[in-house]
Each structure stands twice: as structure tokens, then as C-alpha cells.
């Protein structure tokens, strides 16, 4: 059991892991990829770098620094987080337990961008199988996704219906499924009051609901399932102590919105650890 | 305290209510629904006398959930004078919920 699990290896998560380590807390940093910073070519406005530094280089140095100070880092993808009451973080490769979790996975991922999508949010489009699956017992379920996250949702949905179609929306399917798979890009969603048809180039498919589990789950996906507040831009809402309304669930960096800058992310990460340290002490 | 509403009591408790009624469609297994419960209790306290909060368990009251086309929970409906006035989907903070409901 770790004191804290930090999810996300960007500047917010890595800084938080370093501070927690310095507070003598056992901490595990789980990271998947280089995120937004990994795509940044030039950083000229971050304190102390006389020459331009690239995002990937800054990340590499941050991780080396964290490792030197004793932070345990694993490269893995988090699939689900549960708190009952201790935190269980399930990844593709393993499962970890902790007293608190800090979400620092950056901005929410893009969702399905097709004609009709926005009209049906809450009207047959769902982002959460465990929340809404039950409503669609024995109905025609569509599930958009292509990776482990989709499989995770599929496992839940199988409890409710046998009639499930996977839509990869043109992406490569990186998982084995027994269900019917539609690999063409989705062009449009149709329906009267609620969504009832998925339209691709060569066909149309009847559905009663469309679940979205594209790519990897983002902080807002975790927050939604755990009952943490999100704002209208899907940012995770935290209090002044960087804690969500779910006790022990913290968030920092781009995940909580505001200034999307490294300096703000590192500041968030550091401040969050002060509250995490206090929170753990009071457990 | 929020009242529990069933298919049998819906007409009397919601449609014929003299004060506006917020109806919360929820289920025990839905985490966001459980987190919305204290928010609704606070709304009822803040707007005491001006609004009533009623809860419909979608597992037990499939008819009502169907009739109001509930496709995602939590869904909150506001009824005034027997008419459905607004619909808000998802968990949110008290201030946001009050604003979205137009209260």
C-alpha cells in the first residue's frame, strides 16, 4: 500500500511525486506517454533555462531528477480507480493500492467529432458504462473505442446486453473482442429525440445507446465514475487544497484547467502535496 | 428531506404539487448519483418552502424512467404546475445545478 499514487508524468505529476518523496511518503508515479509537453518543440518562458529547451527534454530531465530522488516510476496505463475506502488503481499490467490518488493526466482527450454528436449527449450517448449500462438492459448497445479502455467498458456492458456492436471509428483495433466490429469511420449520428442510428460510409446501424471509450481514459473519465465534480469544459473541480469532492482524490495541472503552462502545473503539483501530506496525517 | 416517489405517487406528489418539484432519477449502483444526493439536500435546504426534492429509483420505477426517457443518470427534472420545465443531466455543484435548473 502506497501513501500516494500520482497518475500522469507531466510537470504537475512529477513535481508532486518529488515533493511527496521529500515528505517521506511512499509514492508511485504511473505514466503513460509524454502528453501535451511531449509535443512542445520550444520552451522559452520557463524559469532558469537560458537556452530553449524542448518538451521531451524537459520531461526526460524531470523523470531523471525524480528517479534520482527515489521516486518509483512505472510506465503503464491506468484503466480504473476505485475507492472503497482505500484506493485501488487498476492498470493494464497490474493493480496498486494507496491512501490517496493525485490525478495529473493533463487535458481531457478529444471525443467523437461527428455530425449530430452534441445533440445526443445525455440522449443516448454515454461516457460511463457503470453509470448508465443498467438502463439499457437487453437493448442494442454501440460502443466506440479501440483499446483496453473500451474492453473495460465492454466487460461491464456485457452484463446488461448481448447485442453489442463495437465501432472503432476508423482506428486500429488493439484488442480482441468476440462482438461484431464496425471498422469504418463514423460519419453521422441520427435519431428523433434520442440517438438511434450510427452512419458510416457504406452502412447504417441501429442502436439504442452509444457508449464512448475512445483511446485511453482521461482524468474526467475517472472523475465521472467516482462522482467528482467536473465543470462544463470537463476540467476536474478542486478546492483550494487541490482536493475534489471525493475524499482523498486530488487533481493538479492542466487536469483542473486554468493557465495551461508548465509553471502553473509545477506550482499545482507542489501545493497539492502540502494538502496530501496533511490529509494522510489526519487519516 | 427528499421524498421517495413511485409510479403510484408521482401524480399526487409531483404533478399536483403546489410548489415546484425537483425530481432526481437515481440508482444505488451509480456513484455520481450518490454524490449528487447531498447536493440536492442542500438545494432543498437553501430553497426551503420554494421547492421540494423528490427521488425516483430507476431500478424500481422503470415505468417512470421510460416515460421521461431517462437515458443517463443522474438526471434531474424540474416540474412546475404539473409541467416539465427543465432537465439537467449529470453530477454538478450546487450553484451550477440551481443555475441550470433556472431556480
Coordinates of C-alpha atoms in Angstrom, one line a residue:
Chain A
X1 CA 0.0 0.0 0.0
X2 CA 1.5 3.3 -1.1
X3 CA 0.7 6.6 0.7
X4 CA 0.1 8.2 -2.7
X5 CA -0.3 7.2 -6.3
X6 CA 0.3 10.0 -8.8
X7 CA -1.2 9.4 -12.2
X8 CA 0.5 11.4 -15.0
X9 CA 4.1 12.1 -15.5
X10 CA 4.0 15.7 -16.8
X11 CA 5.3 18.6 -14.8
X12 CA 2.4 18.6 -12.3
X13 CA 2.6 14.9 -11.5
X14 CA 6.4 14.6 -11.5
X15 CA 6.7 17.7 -9.2
X16 CA 4.1 16.3 -6.9
X17 CA 5.9 12.9 -6.8
X18 CA 9.2 14.6 -5.9
X19 CA 7.6 16.7 -3.1
X20 CA 5.9 13.6 -1.7
X21 CA 9.1 11.7 -1.7
X22 CA 10.7 14.6 0.1
X23 CA 7.9 14.5 2.7
X24 CA 9.0 10.9 3.2
X25 CA 5.8 9.5 1.8
X26 CA 5.8 6.3 -0.3
X27 CA 4.8 7.3 -3.7
X28 CA 4.2 5.6 -7.1
X29 CA 4.2 7.6 -10.3
X30 CA 2.2 6.0 -13.1
X31 CA 2.7 7.5 -16.5
X32 CA 1.6 6.5 -20.0
X33 CA 3.1 8.9 -22.5
X34 CA 4.7 12.3 -22.9
X35 CA 1.3 14.1 -23.1
X36 CA 1.0 17.7 -24.3
X37 CA 4.5 18.6 -23.2
X38 CA 5.9 15.8 -25.3
X39 CA 4.7 17.7 -28.4
X40 CA 6.1 21.0 -27.4
X41 CA 9.1 22.0 -29.5
X42 CA 10.4 25.2 -27.9
X43 CA 10.1 26.3 -24.3
X44 CA 11.4 29.8 -23.8
X45 CA 9.4 31.1 -20.9
X46 CA 10.2 28.7 -18.1
X47 CA 12.4 29.9 -15.4
X48 CA 16.1 29.1 -15.4
X49 CA 16.6 27.8 -18.9
X50 CA 18.8 30.3 -20.7
X51 CA 18.7 28.3 -23.9
X52 CA 15.5 27.0 -25.4
X53 CA 14.6 23.6 -24.2
X54 CA 12.2 21.1 -25.8
X55 CA 9.3 19.5 -24.1
X56 CA 10.6 15.9 -24.4
X57 CA 14.0 17.0 -23.0
X58 CA 12.4 18.8 -20.0
X59 CA 10.3 15.7 -19.3
X60 CA 13.3 13.4 -19.5
X61 CA 15.2 15.6 -17.0
X62 CA 12.2 15.8 -14.7
X63 CA 11.9 12.0 -14.6
X64 CA 15.6 11.5 -14.1
X65 CA 15.5 14.0 -11.3
X66 CA 12.6 12.2 -9.7
X67 CA 14.3 8.8 -10.0
X68 CA 17.5 10.2 -8.5
X69 CA 15.5 11.4 -5.5
X70 CA 13.9 7.9 -5.1
X71 CA 10.6 8.2 -6.8
X72 CA 9.3 4.9 -8.2
X73 CA 8.0 5.4 -11.8
X74 CA 6.2 2.8 -13.9
X75 CA 5.2 3.1 -17.5
X76 CA 1.6 1.8 -17.6
X77 CA -1.9 2.9 -18.4
X78 CA -4.5 3.3 -15.7
X79 CA -7.8 1.8 -16.6
X80 CA -9.9 2.3 -13.5
X81 CA -9.7 3.8 -10.0
X82 CA -11.8 2.6 -7.1
X83 CA -12.1 3.9 -3.5
X84 CA -13.8 1.7 -1.1
X85 CA -12.4 3.1 1.1
X86 CA -8.7 2.6 0.2
X87 CA -7.7 3.4 -3.4
X88 CA -7.2 0.6 -5.9
X89 CA -5.7 1.7 -9.2
X90 CA -6.0 -0.9 -11.9
X91 CA -3.6 -0.6 -14.8
X92 CA -3.1 -2.8 -17.9
X93 CA -0.2 -4.6 -16.3
X94 CA -1.0 -4.6 -12.6
X95 CA -3.0 -3.2 -9.7
X96 CA -1.9 -0.9 -6.9
X97 CA -3.3 0.3 -3.6
X98 CA -2.9 3.7 -1.9
X99 CA -4.3 6.1 0.6
X100 CA -4.7 8.9 -1.9
X101 CA -4.6 9.5 -5.6
X102 CA -3.5 12.6 -7.5
X103 CA -4.9 13.0 -11.0
X104 CA -2.4 14.8 -13.2
X105 CA -3.1 13.4 -16.6
X106 CA -3.4 16.7 -18.4
X107 CA -6.3 17.9 -20.6
X108 CA -9.2 15.7 -21.4
X109 CA -9.0 13.8 -24.6
X110 CA -10.9 14.7 -27.7
X111 CA -14.2 12.9 -28.1
X112 CA -16.0 11.7 -31.1
X113 CA -16.3 14.5 -33.6
X114 CA -19.1 13.7 -35.9
X115 CA -22.3 15.4 -37.1
X116 CA -25.1 15.0 -34.6
X117 CA -22.9 14.1 -31.6
X118 CA -23.5 17.2 -29.5
X119 CA -27.3 16.9 -30.0
X120 CA -27.4 13.5 -28.3
X121 CA -25.2 14.0 -25.3
X122 CA -27.3 12.7 -22.4
X123 CA -29.8 11.5 -25.0
X124 CA -28.4 8.1 -25.8
X125 CA -24.7 9.0 -25.7
X126 CA -22.9 8.0 -22.5
X127 CA -19.4 8.2 -21.2
X128 CA -19.9 5.7 -18.4
X129 CA -20.9 2.1 -18.6
X130 CA -21.1 1.6 -14.9
X131 CA -23.4 4.7 -14.6
X132 CA -25.8 4.1 -17.5
X133 CA -25.4 0.5 -18.6
X134 CA -28.2 -0.8 -16.5
X135 CA -30.7 1.4 -18.2
X136 CA -30.0 -0.4 -21.5
X137 CA -30.8 -4.0 -20.4
X138 CA -31.3 -6.2 -23.5
X139 CA -31.1 -3.1 -25.8
X140 CA -28.9 -2.5 -28.8
X141 CA -25.7 -1.1 -27.4
X142 CA -23.0 0.6 -29.5
X143 CA -19.5 1.1 -28.0
X144 CA -16.9 3.4 -29.6
X145 CA -13.3 2.6 -28.8
X146 CA -10.3 0.5 -29.9
X147 CA -8.1 -0.3 -26.9
X148 CA -8.0 -1.6 -23.3
X149 CA -10.3 1.2 -22.0
X150 CA -13.0 0.0 -24.5
X151 CA -12.6 -3.6 -23.2
X152 CA -13.0 -2.4 -19.7
X153 CA -16.3 -0.8 -20.6
X154 CA -17.3 -3.8 -22.7
X155 CA -16.9 -6.1 -19.7
X156 CA -19.4 -4.1 -17.8
X157 CA -21.8 -3.7 -20.7
X158 CA -21.9 -7.5 -21.3
X159 CA -23.7 -7.8 -18.0
X160 CA -26.6 -5.9 -19.5
X161 CA -27.0 -6.9 -23.1
X162 CA -25.9 -9.5 -25.6
X163 CA -26.5 -7.1 -28.5
X164 CA -23.3 -5.1 -28.6
X165 CA -21.5 -3.6 -31.6
X166 CA -18.0 -2.1 -31.4
X167 CA -17.3 0.9 -33.5
X168 CA -13.6 1.6 -33.9
X169 CA -14.3 4.9 -35.9
X170 CA -11.5 4.1 -38.3
X171 CA -8.9 3.4 -35.7
X172 CA -6.9 0.2 -35.5
X173 CA -8.5 -2.3 -33.1
X174 CA -5.8 -3.1 -30.5
X175 CA -7.8 -5.6 -28.6
X176 CA -9.5 -9.0 -29.1
X177 CA -13.3 -9.0 -29.0
X178 CA -16.0 -11.5 -29.8
X179 CA -18.6 -8.9 -30.6
X180 CA -19.4 -7.5 -34.0
X181 CA -16.9 -4.8 -35.0
X182 CA -17.5 -2.0 -37.4
X183 CA -14.2 -0.5 -38.5
X184 CA -15.3 2.3 -40.8
X185 CA -15.2 5.9 -39.7
X186 CA -18.4 7.2 -38.2
X187 CA -19.9 9.9 -40.4
X188 CA -23.1 10.9 -38.5
X189 CA -25.4 10.0 -35.6
X190 CA -29.1 10.2 -36.3
X191 CA -32.3 9.9 -34.2
X192 CA -35.5 11.7 -33.3
X193 CA -35.2 12.6 -29.6
X194 CA -32.5 10.1 -28.8
X195 CA -29.7 8.6 -30.9
X196 CA -30.9 5.6 -32.9
X197 CA -28.5 5.2 -35.9
X198 CA -24.8 5.3 -36.5
X199 CA -24.0 6.1 -40.1
X200 CA -20.8 5.1 -41.8
X201 CA -19.8 5.4 -45.4
X202 CA -21.3 2.1 -46.5
X203 CA -23.9 1.3 -43.9
X204 CA -26.2 2.4 -41.1
X205 CA -26.5 0.6 -37.8
X206 CA -29.5 0.7 -35.4
X207 CA -28.6 1.4 -31.8
X208 CA -30.4 2.4 -28.6
X209 CA -27.3 3.9 -26.9
X210 CA -23.8 4.7 -27.8
X211 CA -21.1 4.4 -25.2
X212 CA -17.8 6.3 -25.7
X213 CA -14.5 4.8 -24.6
X214 CA -12.0 6.2 -27.2
X215 CA -8.3 5.7 -26.7
X216 CA -7.2 5.9 -23.0
X217 CA -9.4 7.1 -20.1
X218 CA -8.7 10.7 -19.1
X219 CA -8.9 12.4 -15.7
X220 CA -12.5 13.4 -16.4
X221 CA -13.4 9.8 -17.1
X222 CA -12.1 8.7 -13.7
X223 CA -13.7 11.7 -12.0
X224 CA -17.1 10.9 -13.6
X225 CA -17.0 7.3 -12.4
X226 CA -16.0 8.3 -8.9
X227 CA -18.5 11.1 -8.5
X228 CA -16.1 14.0 -8.6
X229 CA -17.4 17.3 -9.9
X230 CA -16.5 18.4 -13.4
X231 CA -17.0 21.9 -14.9
X232 CA -18.6 22.5 -18.3
X233 CA -15.2 22.2 -20.0
X234 CA -14.7 18.7 -18.4
X235 CA -12.0 20.1 -16.1
X236 CA -11.9 18.4 -12.7
X237 CA -13.1 20.8 -10.0
X238 CA -10.9 21.0 -6.9
X239 CA -11.0 23.1 -3.7
X240 CA -8.2 25.4 -2.5
X241 CA -6.3 22.4 -1.2
X242 CA -6.5 20.7 -4.7
X243 CA -8.9 18.0 -3.4
X244 CA -12.0 17.0 -5.3
X245 CA -15.3 16.4 -3.5
X246 CA -14.3 12.8 -3.2
X247 CA -12.1 12.4 -0.1
X248 CA -8.5 11.5 -0.9
X249 CA -8.9 12.2 -4.6
X250 CA -6.7 15.2 -5.6
X251 CA -6.0 16.8 -9.0
X252 CA -3.4 19.2 -10.4
X253 CA -2.1 20.8 -13.6
X254 CA -3.9 21.0 -16.9
X255 CA -6.5 18.5 -15.5
X256 CA -8.0 21.3 -13.4
X257 CA -7.9 23.9 -16.1
X258 CA -6.7 27.5 -15.7
X259 CA -3.4 28.6 -17.2
X260 CA -2.1 25.7 -19.3
X261 CA 1.6 26.4 -18.6
X262 CA 4.4 24.4 -17.0
X263 CA 5.0 26.9 -14.3
X264 CA 1.4 26.6 -13.1
X265 CA 1.5 22.8 -13.4
X266 CA 4.6 22.5 -11.2
X267 CA 3.1 25.0 -8.7
X268 CA -0.2 23.0 -8.6
X269 CA 1.8 19.8 -8.1
X270 CA 3.8 21.3 -5.2
X271 CA 0.8 22.8 -3.5
X272 CA -1.3 19.7 -3.8
X273 CA 1.4 17.7 -1.9
X274 CA 1.2 20.0 1.1
X275 CA -2.5 19.2 1.4
X276 CA -1.9 15.5 0.6
X277 CA 0.7 15.3 3.4
X278 CA -1.8 16.9 5.8
X279 CA -4.6 14.7 4.7
X280 CA -2.6 11.5 5.2
X281 CA -1.5 12.6 8.6
X282 CA -5.2 13.0 9.6
X283 CA -6.3 9.7 8.4
Chain B
X1 CA -35.7 15.6 3.5
X2 CA -36.3 14.5 -0.1
X3 CA -39.4 12.3 -0.6
X4 CA -39.4 9.0 -2.4
X5 CA -41.7 8.9 -5.4
X6 CA -43.1 5.9 -7.1
X7 CA -45.3 5.4 -10.2
X8 CA -48.3 5.4 -8.0
X9 CA -47.5 8.6 -6.1
X10 CA -45.9 10.6 -8.9
X11 CA -49.1 12.3 -10.0
X12 CA -50.0 13.4 -6.5
X13 CA -46.5 14.2 -5.2
X14 CA -45.1 15.8 -8.3
X15 CA -47.7 16.8 -10.9
X16 CA -50.2 18.1 -8.4
X17 CA -47.7 19.7 -6.1
X18 CA -48.3 23.4 -5.3
X19 CA -44.6 24.1 -5.1
X20 CA -42.1 23.2 -7.8
X21 CA -40.6 19.8 -7.5
X22 CA -37.1 18.7 -8.4
X23 CA -37.2 15.0 -9.4
X24 CA -33.9 13.1 -9.1
X25 CA -33.7 9.9 -11.2
X26 CA -31.0 7.8 -9.5
X27 CA -29.8 4.3 -8.6
X28 CA -27.9 2.8 -5.8
X29 CA -25.1 1.5 -8.1
X30 CA -24.5 4.9 -9.7
X31 CA -21.6 6.7 -7.9
X32 CA -22.3 10.1 -9.4
X33 CA -25.9 9.7 -8.2
X34 CA -24.8 9.1 -4.7
X35 CA -22.6 12.1 -4.8
X36 CA -25.5 14.2 -6.1
X37 CA -27.7 13.3 -3.1
X38 CA -26.1 15.7 -0.6
X39 CA -26.1 18.4 -3.2
X40 CA -29.9 18.1 -3.6
X41 CA -30.4 18.0 0.1
X42 CA -28.6 21.3 0.3
X43 CA -30.6 22.8 -2.6
X44 CA -33.8 21.8 -0.7
X45 CA -32.5 23.4 2.5
X46 CA -31.4 26.6 0.7
X47 CA -34.7 26.9 -1.1
X48 CA -36.9 25.7 1.8
X49 CA -40.6 26.3 1.0
X50 CA -39.9 27.2 -2.6
X51 CA -39.0 23.8 -3.9
X52 CA -39.4 20.1 -3.0
X53 CA -36.9 17.4 -3.9
X54 CA -38.3 14.0 -4.9
X55 CA -36.3 10.9 -5.8
X56 CA -37.1 8.2 -8.3
X57 CA -35.1 5.0 -8.1
X58 CA -34.8 3.9 -11.8
X59 CA -34.3 0.2 -10.8
X60 CA -37.7 0.1 -9.0
X61 CA -39.6 2.6 -11.2
X62 CA -38.7 1.6 -14.7
X63 CA -42.1 2.9 -16.0
X64 CA -41.3 6.5 -14.9
X65 CA -37.7 6.3 -16.2
X66 CA -39.1 5.2 -19.5
X67 CA -41.8 7.7 -19.6
X68 CA -39.4 10.6 -19.1
X69 CA -36.8 9.0 -21.4
X70 CA -34.1 8.9 -18.8
X71 CA -31.0 7.7 -20.7
X72 CA -28.3 8.7 -18.3
X73 CA -28.3 9.1 -14.6
X74 CA -28.3 11.2 -12.5
X75 CA -30.9 13.1 -14.4
X76 CA -32.8 15.9 -12.6
X77 CA -36.1 17.2 -13.8
X78 CA -37.9 20.3 -12.6
X79 CA -41.7 20.3 -12.6
X80 CA -43.8 23.4 -12.1
X81 CA -47.6 23.3 -12.1
X82 CA -47.6 19.8 -13.4
X83 CA -45.4 20.7 -16.4
X84 CA -41.8 19.6 -17.1
X85 CA -39.8 22.8 -17.1
X86 CA -36.1 21.9 -17.3
X87 CA -33.9 18.8 -17.5
X88 CA -30.3 18.7 -16.2
X89 CA -28.1 15.6 -16.7
X90 CA -25.1 14.7 -14.7
X91 CA -23.4 15.4 -11.4
X92 CA -22.7 19.1 -10.6
X93 CA -22.1 21.5 -7.8
X94 CA -25.0 23.2 -6.0
X95 CA -24.6 26.6 -7.6
X96 CA -24.3 25.1 -11.1
X97 CA -27.4 22.9 -10.6
X98 CA -29.5 25.8 -9.3
X99 CA -28.5 27.9 -12.3
X100 CA -29.1 25.1 -14.8
X101 CA -32.5 24.4 -13.3
X102 CA -33.3 28.1 -13.6
X103 CA -34.2 28.4 -9.9

